[in-house]
C-alpha cells in the first residue's frame, strides 16, 4: 500500500485532551500498591551487600522469631519452586552463554542487590525489619566493574561458563570482500572515536510493585504487577513456575511510567506468585526507592569504538563499530538484543555503501543487570554516529550541518534499501534539518558564537546538532525471528459496537503513560465516525485481552493502533452487509459517511451505525449466514518497522571557570508520520528529550571498584527536576509511512534518541576553540572542567 497524501481527517490530528488524565491527576487511578488485598502477606528480599561473593550459609531463624513473620527462606529452600530459570528471551547467538538465574541466589551473589533470602510477614514493615535479622555468611571475591577488565577474564564471575563473555555478534556487510579495509585505505578523511555510554538508573515515578492473588480452589492465580508487558509476563511466569498458562492471569493496573524498566520478568514477580501458591495466600511486594536502584534493571552501559571513512567531500564510504556491552550479573529478558537494535542504525540518516563492519561482545560484570531502557541500542548508535559526524566536520573544517546535508539519504530515494538490506519507509531529512535550523536561528547563532567565543571569554556559546533515524514499531515477526528474538511482533485488537452503539475496544498494548485510551479512541472515532467519548478502551488484563505483545519499542501505534484501524474495517464491512440487507441494496452501492450507511444516489435511503449495531444484536433479520453482533478482531503483523526521524538542535553556554553547562535553547523537529494526537506527540517528545538530556548532563550510575553502587539514592543520582530542564520547542514535519493505512510511525523514544548527542555536540562545539575534542557523559561541571583543563594543558605543552 502506498500513501501518497494524507486523507482529510476530522478527529486524527486534533489536540484532544487525554482521557486518562482526570483519574491520574485526582488520585482516582489505582496503582498496584493501592489495591486493597485483604490477608496478603508482605515479601521482603534480603539483598547481598557484596558485588561478588560465595554464599556460605543463610540462617533465617532470627527473622522467624520476629513478630508478624510467617516464613523466611534461603535460595536453597526455594529451588523446588522453579520449573526453569528466569527467562532471557533473546538468545542472540546459538552459543550465547547464559548462566542459570534464579529469583533467589543459592550459592553465589554476583552483584550488590542480588537477592539471597526472603521473608514473608503480615505487614511490610514487619517483613523489612525481619529481613535485617537474616544472617548470611559470605566469602567475598574480587569484583569486576570495568568492561575492558571483564573482557580479560582476569576474574571470572560465573565459573561454570569459564569466561565473562556472553556472546559476540558480528555484522559484516561488504559489496565485495575487503571493501571496508579498501575504503579506509582510500579515504580522504578518517575518524576514530571511543565513547562511553554510562549506566543509567531508570526512575519511573511509580516504583515496581507486585501482588499475587491465588484463587482458593482450582489453582488459578492473578498476578497484579506494575509491568509494561502483562502478556509476556503471563507466558513467562507460567513457564518458569510450571503453572498451566490458562490458570495465570496478569493485570497491570495503572502503571506510573516504565521507560523500559518494566519490560522485564523480575524475581519479585516470580517470588510473589510462587509463595502465594505455596502459602495459599496473597503475597505482595512494593519496591522501596533506594532498593529500586539495585533491584530493577539499569540502562545503557556500553563502550563504543567507531571509525568512519569519508571521501574529499566528506561523504561516508565505510564504517567500523566495535562495542562492549555491559550485561551486569545476569542476562535479563531482552538484554542481549539491545546492542543489535542499534547495530542497524550506526549510519543514521546517511547514505553508506556496503562497507560496514560491526561487532558487539557483551560481558558479565558484578553490577545490576542491564536491559532495554528508552531507545534500547538506538540512542547509543545515534550518539556514536552523530558525535563522529561532528568530529569529521571539525577535521574537514566545514559546518557540521553542511556535512550532514552532504550525506543525507535523498528524499526521492525512498523507500530506500539501506546497506543492511532493511528498507527505510520514508524520509525527508533536509526538510527536518531546515526547519530545525530556522527555529533555532542557526545562522544567527553562528554569527553570535563567532563574536562571543573570543580568547579569554568566560562564557562560551555552543551549537549542537543531531539527526536521527529510528527503527521502531518492533514489528515484523519474521525479521525479529531472523534476529533470534523469541517472540513475534504482531498486535491484536478487537473493536465491538455494543447494542446501544457505544464502542468497546480491546487492545494488546499495555500503556503506562502513553495515552493509548485517548489515541485508540481517536482512531476508532475517525474510522467509525463516532464520538471519541463513546469509545472505551480495555487493556492490560490478560483475562480481557488474552492476546497481545504489549508496549515497548515505540510499537504501540504503528502496530497496535493500526490493528485497531483494521478491526474497524472489519466492523464496517460487516455493518455494510447488514445495512445493505436492511436497505435492500447491494453492499457496494453503500457509502459510509458520518456513521451512516447511505445508498449512493438515493437520498434518504440510509441506516445509521447505531441501528445496524442493534440489528446485529437482535439478529432478527440478518443476511443468511451472517453471525450476530458487530465485532471486528484482527492480529496485525506489519510488513516493516516504522522509521521516524528528525533533527534536534540546541544552544548551550558554558562557564569555562566552573564547567557549568546551561542549555539556552532546545529545538526538536521530529517526523513520526501522521500524528494521531499532536498533544500526546509533543508530550512524548518533551519527556524523551528530558531523558536524553538527563543522560547528557546529569545521570550516571557510579560503582566503586568493589562493586558498591555509590549512587543508590536520588540524593546521589541526579535525575533532573523541572527547574533543571530548559524550555523545549517542538516542531514537526509529516512524512507519512507508506506501510500502514494510518501513515503513522512511532514517537515514544524519538526525543531520547536525538537529545544526548545534540547536547554533547553543543558542549564540544562551545569548547572546541579551547582544544576540547570530547566531553564524557554526563557533562557535569566536573567532567567539563576536567576536559577544559586537559585540553588547555595539552595546548600549553604542545603549543
Ligand atoms: N502517537 C501519535 N502519533 C504518532 C506517534 C505516536 O499520536 N505518529 C502517540 C500514540 O498514539 C501513543 C503515544 O504517542 O499514544 C506513543 O506511541 P508510540 O510511539 O507507539 O509508543 P508506545 O505507545 O509503544 O510507547 C512506548 C514508548 C517507549 S518504548 C518508552 S521507553 C516510553 C515511551 O513510550 N516510556 C514512557 N513514552 C513514555 N511515556 C510515559 N509517560 N511513560 C513511559 O514509561
Short mmCIF file of N, CA and C in Angstrom, two decimals, residues 204-296:
data_model
loop_
_atom_site.label_atom_id
_atom_site.label_comp_id
_atom_site.label_asym_id
_atom_site.label_seq_id
_atom_site.Cartn_x
_atom_site.Cartn_y
_atom_site.Cartn_z
N UNK A 204 11.24 5.66 37.19
CA UNK A 204 9.83 5.91 36.95
C UNK A 204 9.20 6.44 38.24
N UNK A 205 8.16 7.27 38.08
CA UNK A 205 7.51 7.84 39.26
C UNK A 205 6.99 6.75 40.19
N UNK A 206 6.39 5.71 39.61
CA UNK A 206 5.88 4.62 40.44
C UNK A 206 6.96 3.54 40.55
N UNK A 207 7.36 3.19 41.76
CA UNK A 207 8.31 2.08 41.84
C UNK A 207 7.62 0.79 41.41
N UNK A 208 8.39 -0.27 41.25
CA UNK A 208 7.74 -1.53 40.89
C UNK A 208 6.92 -2.04 42.06
N UNK A 209 5.86 -2.73 41.76
CA UNK A 209 5.00 -3.30 42.80
C UNK A 209 4.35 -4.54 42.23
N UNK A 210 4.12 -5.52 43.11
CA UNK A 210 3.59 -6.81 42.69
C UNK A 210 2.59 -7.29 43.73
N UNK A 211 1.53 -7.93 43.29
CA UNK A 211 0.64 -8.63 44.22
C UNK A 211 0.13 -9.88 43.52
N UNK A 212 0.35 -11.03 44.15
CA UNK A 212 -0.12 -12.30 43.56
C UNK A 212 -1.28 -12.80 44.42
N UNK A 213 -2.40 -13.06 43.75
CA UNK A 213 -3.61 -13.45 44.49
C UNK A 213 -4.08 -14.80 43.97
N UNK A 214 -3.94 -15.85 44.79
CA UNK A 214 -4.40 -17.17 44.34
C UNK A 214 -5.90 -17.32 44.57
N UNK A 215 -6.56 -18.05 43.70
CA UNK A 215 -7.96 -18.38 43.96
C UNK A 215 -7.97 -19.52 44.98
N UNK A 216 -8.96 -19.53 45.87
CA UNK A 216 -8.94 -20.54 46.93
C UNK A 216 -9.01 -21.97 46.38
N UNK A 217 -9.69 -22.17 45.26
CA UNK A 217 -9.82 -23.53 44.72
C UNK A 217 -9.36 -23.54 43.27
N UNK A 218 -8.85 -24.64 42.83
CA UNK A 218 -8.62 -24.84 41.41
C UNK A 218 -7.27 -24.39 40.90
N UNK A 219 -6.53 -23.60 41.68
CA UNK A 219 -5.16 -23.25 41.29
C UNK A 219 -5.03 -22.02 40.41
N UNK A 220 -6.11 -21.31 40.14
CA UNK A 220 -5.97 -20.10 39.33
C UNK A 220 -5.23 -19.02 40.12
N UNK A 221 -4.45 -18.23 39.39
CA UNK A 221 -3.62 -17.21 40.03
C UNK A 221 -3.74 -15.90 39.27
N UNK A 222 -3.95 -14.81 40.00
CA UNK A 222 -3.92 -13.49 39.37
C UNK A 222 -2.69 -12.75 39.87
N UNK A 223 -1.91 -12.28 38.92
CA UNK A 223 -0.71 -11.52 39.26
C UNK A 223 -0.94 -10.07 38.85
N UNK A 224 -1.00 -9.17 39.84
CA UNK A 224 -1.05 -7.74 39.56
C UNK A 224 0.38 -7.24 39.58
N UNK A 225 0.76 -6.51 38.57
CA UNK A 225 2.14 -6.03 38.56
C UNK A 225 2.24 -4.70 37.82
N UNK A 226 3.13 -3.86 38.32
CA UNK A 226 3.44 -2.61 37.62
C UNK A 226 4.38 -2.99 36.47
N UNK A 227 3.78 -3.47 35.40
CA UNK A 227 4.57 -4.01 34.30
C UNK A 227 4.14 -3.37 32.98
N UNK A 228 5.06 -3.33 32.03
CA UNK A 228 4.72 -2.91 30.66
C UNK A 228 4.26 -4.10 29.82
N UNK A 229 4.45 -5.32 30.37
CA UNK A 229 4.28 -6.49 29.50
C UNK A 229 3.40 -7.58 30.13
N UNK A 230 2.13 -7.27 30.41
CA UNK A 230 1.30 -8.31 31.06
C UNK A 230 1.24 -9.61 30.27
N UNK A 231 1.22 -9.52 28.94
CA UNK A 231 1.07 -10.76 28.16
C UNK A 231 2.33 -11.61 28.20
N UNK A 232 3.46 -10.96 27.99
CA UNK A 232 4.71 -11.71 28.01
C UNK A 232 4.95 -12.24 29.42
N UNK A 233 4.62 -11.43 30.42
CA UNK A 233 4.81 -11.85 31.82
C UNK A 233 3.97 -13.08 32.13
N UNK A 234 2.76 -13.11 31.58
CA UNK A 234 1.89 -14.27 31.84
C UNK A 234 2.54 -15.55 31.33
N UNK A 235 3.02 -15.49 30.10
CA UNK A 235 3.62 -16.69 29.50
C UNK A 235 4.87 -17.10 30.27
N UNK A 236 5.71 -16.11 30.56
CA UNK A 236 6.97 -16.42 31.21
C UNK A 236 6.76 -16.92 32.64
N UNK A 237 5.79 -16.36 33.33
CA UNK A 237 5.51 -16.83 34.70
C UNK A 237 5.02 -18.27 34.65
N UNK A 238 4.14 -18.53 33.70
CA UNK A 238 3.63 -19.90 33.57
C UNK A 238 4.77 -20.88 33.31
N UNK A 239 5.68 -20.51 32.41
CA UNK A 239 6.77 -21.42 32.06
C UNK A 239 7.77 -21.57 33.20
N UNK A 240 8.09 -20.45 33.85
CA UNK A 240 9.13 -20.50 34.88
C UNK A 240 8.65 -21.23 36.13
N UNK A 241 7.34 -21.12 36.40
CA UNK A 241 6.82 -21.74 37.62
C UNK A 241 6.06 -23.03 37.35
N UNK A 242 5.95 -23.41 36.09
CA UNK A 242 5.23 -24.64 35.78
C UNK A 242 3.74 -24.54 36.07
N UNK A 243 3.17 -23.35 35.85
CA UNK A 243 1.73 -23.16 36.06
C UNK A 243 1.05 -23.28 34.69
N UNK A 244 -0.04 -24.04 34.57
CA UNK A 244 -0.72 -24.07 33.27
C UNK A 244 -1.10 -22.64 32.87
N UNK A 245 -0.78 -22.27 31.63
CA UNK A 245 -0.94 -20.87 31.24
C UNK A 245 -2.37 -20.38 31.42
N UNK A 246 -3.35 -21.26 31.19
CA UNK A 246 -4.73 -20.79 31.28
C UNK A 246 -5.14 -20.53 32.73
N UNK A 247 -4.28 -20.91 33.66
CA UNK A 247 -4.60 -20.60 35.05
C UNK A 247 -3.90 -19.33 35.54
N UNK A 248 -3.12 -18.73 34.66
CA UNK A 248 -2.43 -17.48 35.02
C UNK A 248 -3.17 -16.31 34.40
N UNK A 249 -3.42 -15.32 35.21
CA UNK A 249 -3.97 -14.06 34.68
C UNK A 249 -3.04 -12.95 35.18
N UNK A 250 -2.65 -12.07 34.29
CA UNK A 250 -1.82 -10.94 34.71
C UNK A 250 -2.57 -9.65 34.44
N UNK A 251 -2.57 -8.79 35.44
CA UNK A 251 -3.23 -7.48 35.32
C UNK A 251 -2.19 -6.41 35.63
N UNK A 252 -2.09 -5.44 34.74
CA UNK A 252 -1.27 -4.26 35.05
C UNK A 252 -2.26 -3.13 35.33
N UNK A 253 -2.46 -2.80 36.59
CA UNK A 253 -3.37 -1.67 36.88
C UNK A 253 -2.74 -0.39 36.36
N UNK A 254 -3.11 0.77 36.87
CA UNK A 254 -2.44 1.99 36.43
C UNK A 254 -0.95 1.81 36.66
N UNK A 255 -0.15 2.16 35.67
CA UNK A 255 1.31 1.99 35.79
C UNK A 255 1.96 3.36 35.59
N UNK A 256 2.73 3.76 36.58
CA UNK A 256 3.30 5.11 36.57
C UNK A 256 4.65 5.20 35.92
N UNK A 257 4.69 4.89 34.64
CA UNK A 257 5.93 5.01 33.88
C UNK A 257 6.77 3.75 33.98
N UNK A 258 7.55 3.54 32.93
CA UNK A 258 8.41 2.35 32.92
C UNK A 258 9.71 2.64 32.19
N UNK A 259 9.59 3.26 31.01
CA UNK A 259 10.77 3.64 30.21
C UNK A 259 11.65 2.43 29.90
N UNK A 260 11.05 1.26 29.84
CA UNK A 260 11.81 0.04 29.57
C UNK A 260 12.08 -0.75 30.84
N UNK A 261 12.10 -0.07 31.99
CA UNK A 261 12.47 -0.80 33.21
C UNK A 261 11.39 -1.77 33.66
N UNK A 262 10.17 -1.61 33.14
CA UNK A 262 9.11 -2.54 33.50
C UNK A 262 8.83 -3.51 32.35
N UNK A 263 9.77 -3.56 31.42
CA UNK A 263 9.73 -4.53 30.32
C UNK A 263 10.60 -5.70 30.76
N UNK A 264 10.17 -6.40 31.79
CA UNK A 264 11.03 -7.47 32.26
C UNK A 264 10.23 -8.48 33.06
N UNK A 265 10.86 -9.59 33.32
CA UNK A 265 10.29 -10.58 34.23
C UNK A 265 11.23 -10.57 35.43
N UNK A 266 10.71 -10.11 36.55
CA UNK A 266 11.56 -9.88 37.70
C UNK A 266 11.41 -10.96 38.76
N UNK A 267 12.47 -11.09 39.54
CA UNK A 267 12.48 -12.06 40.64
C UNK A 267 11.27 -11.87 41.55
N UNK A 268 10.94 -10.63 41.87
CA UNK A 268 9.87 -10.40 42.85
C UNK A 268 8.52 -10.82 42.30
N UNK A 269 8.34 -10.74 40.98
CA UNK A 269 7.08 -11.19 40.39
C UNK A 269 6.96 -12.71 40.55
N UNK A 270 8.06 -13.39 40.25
CA UNK A 270 8.04 -14.86 40.35
C UNK A 270 7.93 -15.29 41.80
N UNK A 271 8.61 -14.56 42.68
CA UNK A 271 8.56 -14.92 44.10
C UNK A 271 7.15 -14.76 44.66
N UNK A 272 6.50 -13.66 44.34
CA UNK A 272 5.15 -13.44 44.89
C UNK A 272 4.22 -14.55 44.41
N UNK A 273 4.31 -14.90 43.13
CA UNK A 273 3.41 -15.95 42.63
C UNK A 273 3.76 -17.29 43.27
N UNK A 274 5.04 -17.62 43.31
CA UNK A 274 5.45 -18.93 43.84
C UNK A 274 5.07 -19.05 45.32
N UNK A 275 5.29 -17.99 46.07
CA UNK A 275 5.00 -18.07 47.51
C UNK A 275 3.50 -17.98 47.79
N UNK A 276 2.77 -17.29 46.93
CA UNK A 276 1.31 -17.27 47.08
C UNK A 276 0.74 -18.68 46.84
N UNK A 277 1.34 -19.37 45.89
CA UNK A 277 0.89 -20.75 45.64
C UNK A 277 1.22 -21.63 46.84
N UNK A 278 2.44 -21.44 47.32
CA UNK A 278 2.91 -22.30 48.42
C UNK A 278 2.08 -22.07 49.68
N UNK A 279 1.81 -20.80 49.98
CA UNK A 279 1.12 -20.49 51.25
C UNK A 279 -0.39 -20.38 51.07
N UNK A 280 -0.85 -20.45 49.82
CA UNK A 280 -2.29 -20.33 49.52
C UNK A 280 -2.88 -19.05 50.11
N UNK A 281 -2.07 -18.00 50.01
CA UNK A 281 -2.48 -16.66 50.47
C UNK A 281 -1.92 -15.63 49.50
N UNK A 282 -2.56 -14.46 49.39
CA UNK A 282 -1.96 -13.43 48.53
C UNK A 282 -0.61 -12.98 49.10
N UNK A 283 0.31 -12.67 48.20
CA UNK A 283 1.63 -12.18 48.60
C UNK A 283 1.93 -10.92 47.80
N UNK A 284 2.39 -9.88 48.47
CA UNK A 284 2.66 -8.63 47.75
C UNK A 284 4.01 -8.03 48.15
N UNK A 285 4.50 -7.20 47.26
CA UNK A 285 5.81 -6.55 47.46
C UNK A 285 5.78 -5.20 46.74
N UNK A 286 6.26 -4.19 47.40
CA UNK A 286 6.40 -2.88 46.76
C UNK A 286 7.83 -2.42 46.96
N UNK A 287 8.44 -2.05 45.86
CA UNK A 287 9.85 -1.67 45.89
C UNK A 287 10.04 -0.37 46.65
N UNK A 288 11.08 -0.32 47.47
CA UNK A 288 11.45 0.96 48.06
C UNK A 288 12.34 1.69 47.06
N UNK A 289 12.31 3.01 47.14
CA UNK A 289 13.03 3.79 46.12
C UNK A 289 14.52 3.45 46.10
N UNK A 290 15.15 3.38 47.25
CA UNK A 290 16.59 3.11 47.22
C UNK A 290 16.86 1.65 46.86
N UNK A 291 15.93 0.77 47.21
CA UNK A 291 16.06 -0.63 46.83
C UNK A 291 16.02 -0.75 45.30
N UNK A 292 15.19 0.11 44.70
CA UNK A 292 14.96 0.04 43.26
C UNK A 292 16.23 0.22 42.44
N UNK A 293 17.17 0.98 42.96
CA UNK A 293 18.39 1.20 42.19
C UNK A 293 19.23 -0.08 42.12
N UNK A 294 18.86 -1.09 42.94
CA UNK A 294 19.60 -2.36 42.90
C UNK A 294 18.73 -3.56 42.58
N UNK A 295 17.40 -3.33 42.44
CA UNK A 295 16.53 -4.48 42.16
C UNK A 295 15.86 -4.37 40.79
N UNK A 296 15.96 -3.21 40.19
CA UNK A 296 15.39 -3.00 38.85
C UNK A 296 16.54 -2.78 37.88
#
